[in-house]
Each structure stands twice: as C-alpha cells, then as structure tokens.
Amino acid sequence: MPEPGAQLICASEALVDGGTGVRFALVHRGREIGAFAVRHGGTVYAYLNECAHVPMEMDWQEGQFFDATQTWLVCATHGALYEPHSGRCVGGPCRGAKLVALAVQEELGKVCWIPGGDFQPLPSSLTLS
C-alpha cells in the first residue's frame, strides 16, 4: 500500500528502462518547480528538473532525459552527464555536484512521490491514501 500522503506520478508501465521520463510538479521552498521520474536498471528514480550547474530544465524534449546510449541523464543546455542511480555529475561543467533527489515508491503498479521537508505537493495534486 502506498505511503500516506504519497503523490501519484504515473503507472509503473509508463516508465521503461532508459526511456522517456515522466515530468511532474511540486512546491519547493514556496515556489512551483518541475521534477521528473525515470527508470534505470529496473529501479525508479526522481529528481528536481534542474541541472546542478545552472538551474535550467534538463530534458532536451519533454521527458527526454537520457543520452543516446540510455546510460546517463544529460542536461540539454550544458551537456552535463549524471548517474541515474545517484544523480551525481560525472561529466561536464558541474562534475561532482548532484541533482536534487526526491523520495519515490513503486508499489501495486503505481509510481508515487513521497513529499517531505521543503518538498510539498501542489494544492491540486492527487494524494493516495
């Protein structure tokens, strides 16, 4: 059963290994900001949709976060490469910096984001009880 307060991102089948990510929005420190979820190595990961170098959205087309090899998350603006499992930059102008990770849970065919701390749902978000 999803954790209380969990926010539905998508159905599990919407995320394919190395494939298109699913974008969603949340409130971070009082402002609405984009985030995304992807699947890599069978596991779902979620991050704020901001490059660690300069806070610009990373996808080169909506939902396209992986490089051509489906190995790295890539910033379309700066070319920074990130490990999908850790968010750590391994190439580009912010080497060693990390994407801001979000807590996610996959259960019963659903991928959910778990709000907490500075990360809160939009007032209109769908909460799973």
XYZ file of C-alpha atoms in Angstrom:
129
model
C 0.000 0.000 0.000
C 1.425 3.448 -0.884
C 2.745 5.540 1.988
C 0.203 8.031 3.422
C 0.419 11.343 1.558
C 2.063 9.716 -1.471
C 1.533 11.659 -4.696
C 0.788 9.676 -7.832
C 3.302 10.319 -10.630
C 2.276 7.638 -13.123
C 1.503 3.983 -13.690
C 4.573 1.735 -13.434
C 4.347 0.729 -17.099
C 4.776 4.383 -18.141
C 8.457 4.198 -17.161
C 10.629 1.970 -19.337
C 14.330 1.378 -18.605
C 16.311 4.190 -20.230
C 13.162 5.547 -21.845
C 11.107 8.685 -21.639
C 10.768 10.183 -18.183
C 7.571 11.468 -16.626
C 7.511 15.113 -15.596
C 5.555 16.345 -12.592
C 5.437 19.493 -10.492
C 5.778 20.205 -6.784
C 6.332 23.102 -4.413
C 9.918 23.638 -3.228
C 10.565 26.421 -0.715
C 7.358 28.180 -1.677
C 7.705 28.040 -5.454
C 6.375 25.648 -8.063
C 9.152 23.673 -9.704
C 9.419 20.835 -12.190
C 10.595 17.350 -11.341
C 10.904 14.069 -13.219
C 10.935 10.325 -12.718
C 12.862 7.810 -14.834
C 13.578 4.096 -14.704
C 17.122 2.765 -14.935
C 18.319 -0.746 -14.129
C 14.766 -1.666 -13.163
C 14.563 0.986 -10.440
C 12.656 4.277 -10.460
C 14.496 7.488 -9.563
C 13.154 11.032 -9.275
C 14.897 14.399 -9.241
C 14.129 18.085 -9.470
C 14.255 19.052 -13.140
C 17.197 21.420 -12.662
C 20.790 20.981 -13.759
C 23.255 21.181 -10.840
C 25.363 23.668 -12.856
C 22.719 26.307 -13.620
C 19.096 25.762 -12.565
C 17.652 25.108 -16.024
C 15.363 22.247 -17.036
C 17.356 19.258 -18.237
C 15.213 17.484 -20.825
C 16.052 18.262 -24.449
C 12.482 17.425 -25.461
C 9.706 16.904 -22.953
C 10.525 13.770 -20.972
C 13.823 13.089 -22.786
C 16.437 12.919 -20.037
C 18.725 10.076 -21.159
C 21.624 10.344 -23.584
C 21.593 8.337 -26.826
C 23.122 5.298 -25.072
C 20.419 5.347 -22.355
C 23.247 5.247 -19.806
C 23.374 8.796 -18.452
C 20.928 11.553 -17.613
C 22.034 14.561 -19.639
C 21.450 18.300 -19.374
C 20.346 19.561 -22.779
C 21.785 23.026 -22.117
C 25.210 22.286 -20.648
C 25.836 18.672 -21.637
C 26.426 17.620 -18.027
C 26.144 13.841 -17.567
C 24.618 12.374 -14.408
C 24.445 8.865 -12.979
C 20.764 7.857 -12.975
C 21.041 5.970 -9.666
C 22.738 8.750 -7.671
C 22.228 11.992 -9.587
C 25.986 12.641 -9.365
C 27.531 14.583 -12.243
C 30.281 12.531 -13.905
C 30.989 14.800 -16.877
C 30.536 18.418 -17.778
C 30.795 21.762 -16.025
C 29.496 20.609 -12.623
C 31.461 17.370 -12.162
C 30.917 16.012 -8.642
C 27.744 18.034 -7.982
C 24.416 16.213 -7.604
C 20.875 16.568 -8.792
C 18.323 17.050 -6.003
C 16.815 13.604 -5.378
C 13.202 13.013 -4.406
C 11.809 10.064 -2.466
C 9.795 7.712 -4.673
C 7.947 4.471 -4.119
C 6.757 1.909 -6.643
C 4.020 -0.420 -5.491
C 0.881 -2.046 -6.898
C 1.619 -0.797 -10.408
C 1.946 2.841 -9.350
C 4.906 5.191 -9.059
C 4.481 7.759 -6.293
C 6.496 10.635 -4.929
C 6.714 10.976 -1.130
C 6.561 14.645 -0.031
C 8.575 15.860 2.921
C 10.604 18.754 4.271
C 10.965 21.518 1.686
C 9.175 19.405 -0.943
C 5.403 19.653 -0.856
C 2.627 18.771 -3.308
C 0.816 21.323 -5.397
C -2.557 22.221 -3.900
C -4.281 20.357 -6.757
C -2.141 17.160 -6.622
C -3.714 13.715 -6.355
C -2.924 12.179 -2.970
C -3.131 8.415 -2.484
C -4.359 7.359 0.942
